[in-house]
Amino acid sequence: MDCPERNVCGHGTYQCPDAGAKSEMSLIPVALLRDPNVKGRNKLVLYELFRHDCELRDR
């Protein structure tokens, strides 16, 4: 898959409400799909969100 891993700050996205906690989260690409809503070469990327301790983030 040609999609890079990404890092996000959990505070800015309201994923990490505790100001004292480590807020770094990783987005790992898991699927690359053709966009059914837009014609052409557009793609959708599905990511899983992992906490800084490599645990999968619950909803």
CSV table of C-alpha atoms in Angstrom, one decimal:
chain,number,residue,atom,x,y,z
A,1,MET,CA,0.0,0.0,0.0
A,2,ASP,CA,1.4,3.4,-0.9
A,3,CYS,CA,-0.1,5.2,2.1
A,4,PRO,CA,2.3,6.4,4.9
A,5,GLU,CA,1.7,6.0,8.6
A,6,ARG,CA,0.6,9.2,10.3
A,7,ASN,CA,0.9,10.6,13.8
A,8,VAL,CA,-1.7,12.8,15.4
A,9,CYS,CA,-2.0,14.6,18.7
A,10,GLY,CA,-4.9,13.2,20.7
A,11,HIS,CA,-5.5,16.6,22.5
A,12,GLY,CA,-6.2,18.4,19.2
A,13,THR,CA,-8.7,15.8,18.0
A,14,TYR,CA,-10.3,15.3,21.5
A,15,GLN,CA,-9.2,11.6,21.5
A,16,CYS,CA,-7.2,12.2,24.7
A,17,PRO,CA,-9.1,14.2,27.3
A,18,ASP,CA,-6.5,14.0,30.0
A,19,ALA,CA,-4.1,16.9,29.6
A,20,GLY,CA,-1.3,15.1,31.5
A,21,ALA,CA,-1.4,11.9,29.5
A,22,LYS,CA,0.7,11.1,26.4
A,23,SER,CA,-1.4,12.2,23.5
A,24,GLU,CA,0.6,11.0,20.5
A,25,MET,CA,-1.4,8.5,18.4
A,26,SER,CA,-0.5,6.6,15.3
A,27,LEU,CA,-2.7,6.1,12.2
A,28,ILE,CA,-1.8,2.9,10.4
A,29,PRO,CA,-3.3,2.4,7.0
A,30,VAL,CA,-5.3,-0.9,6.6
A,31,ALA,CA,-7.2,-0.5,3.3
A,32,LEU,CA,-7.0,1.5,0.1
A,33,LEU,CA,-10.4,1.6,-1.7
A,34,ARG,CA,-11.8,3.2,-4.9
A,35,ASP,CA,-14.0,6.1,-3.9
A,36,PRO,CA,-17.5,5.2,-4.9
A,37,ASN,CA,-18.7,8.8,-4.6
A,38,VAL,CA,-16.2,10.5,-6.9
A,39,LYS,CA,-15.4,9.2,-10.4
A,40,GLY,CA,-11.8,9.0,-11.6
A,41,ARG,CA,-8.7,7.8,-9.8
A,42,ASN,CA,-9.8,9.0,-6.3
A,43,LYS,CA,-9.1,6.7,-3.4
A,44,LEU,CA,-10.2,6.3,0.2
A,45,VAL,CA,-7.8,5.2,2.8
A,46,LEU,CA,-9.0,3.5,6.0
A,47,TYR,CA,-6.7,3.8,9.0
A,48,GLU,CA,-6.6,2.2,12.5
A,49,LEU,CA,-5.8,4.4,15.4
A,50,PHE,CA,-3.2,3.3,17.9
A,51,ARG,CA,-2.3,4.9,21.2
A,52,HIS,CA,1.3,5.8,22.1
A,53,ASP,CA,1.7,2.4,23.9
A,54,CYS,CA,0.8,0.5,20.6
A,55,GLU,CA,-2.7,-0.5,21.9
A,56,LEU,CA,-5.6,-0.2,19.4
A,57,ARG,CA,-7.7,2.8,20.4
A,58,ASP,CA,-11.2,2.0,21.5
A,59,ARG,CA,-14.1,4.2,20.3
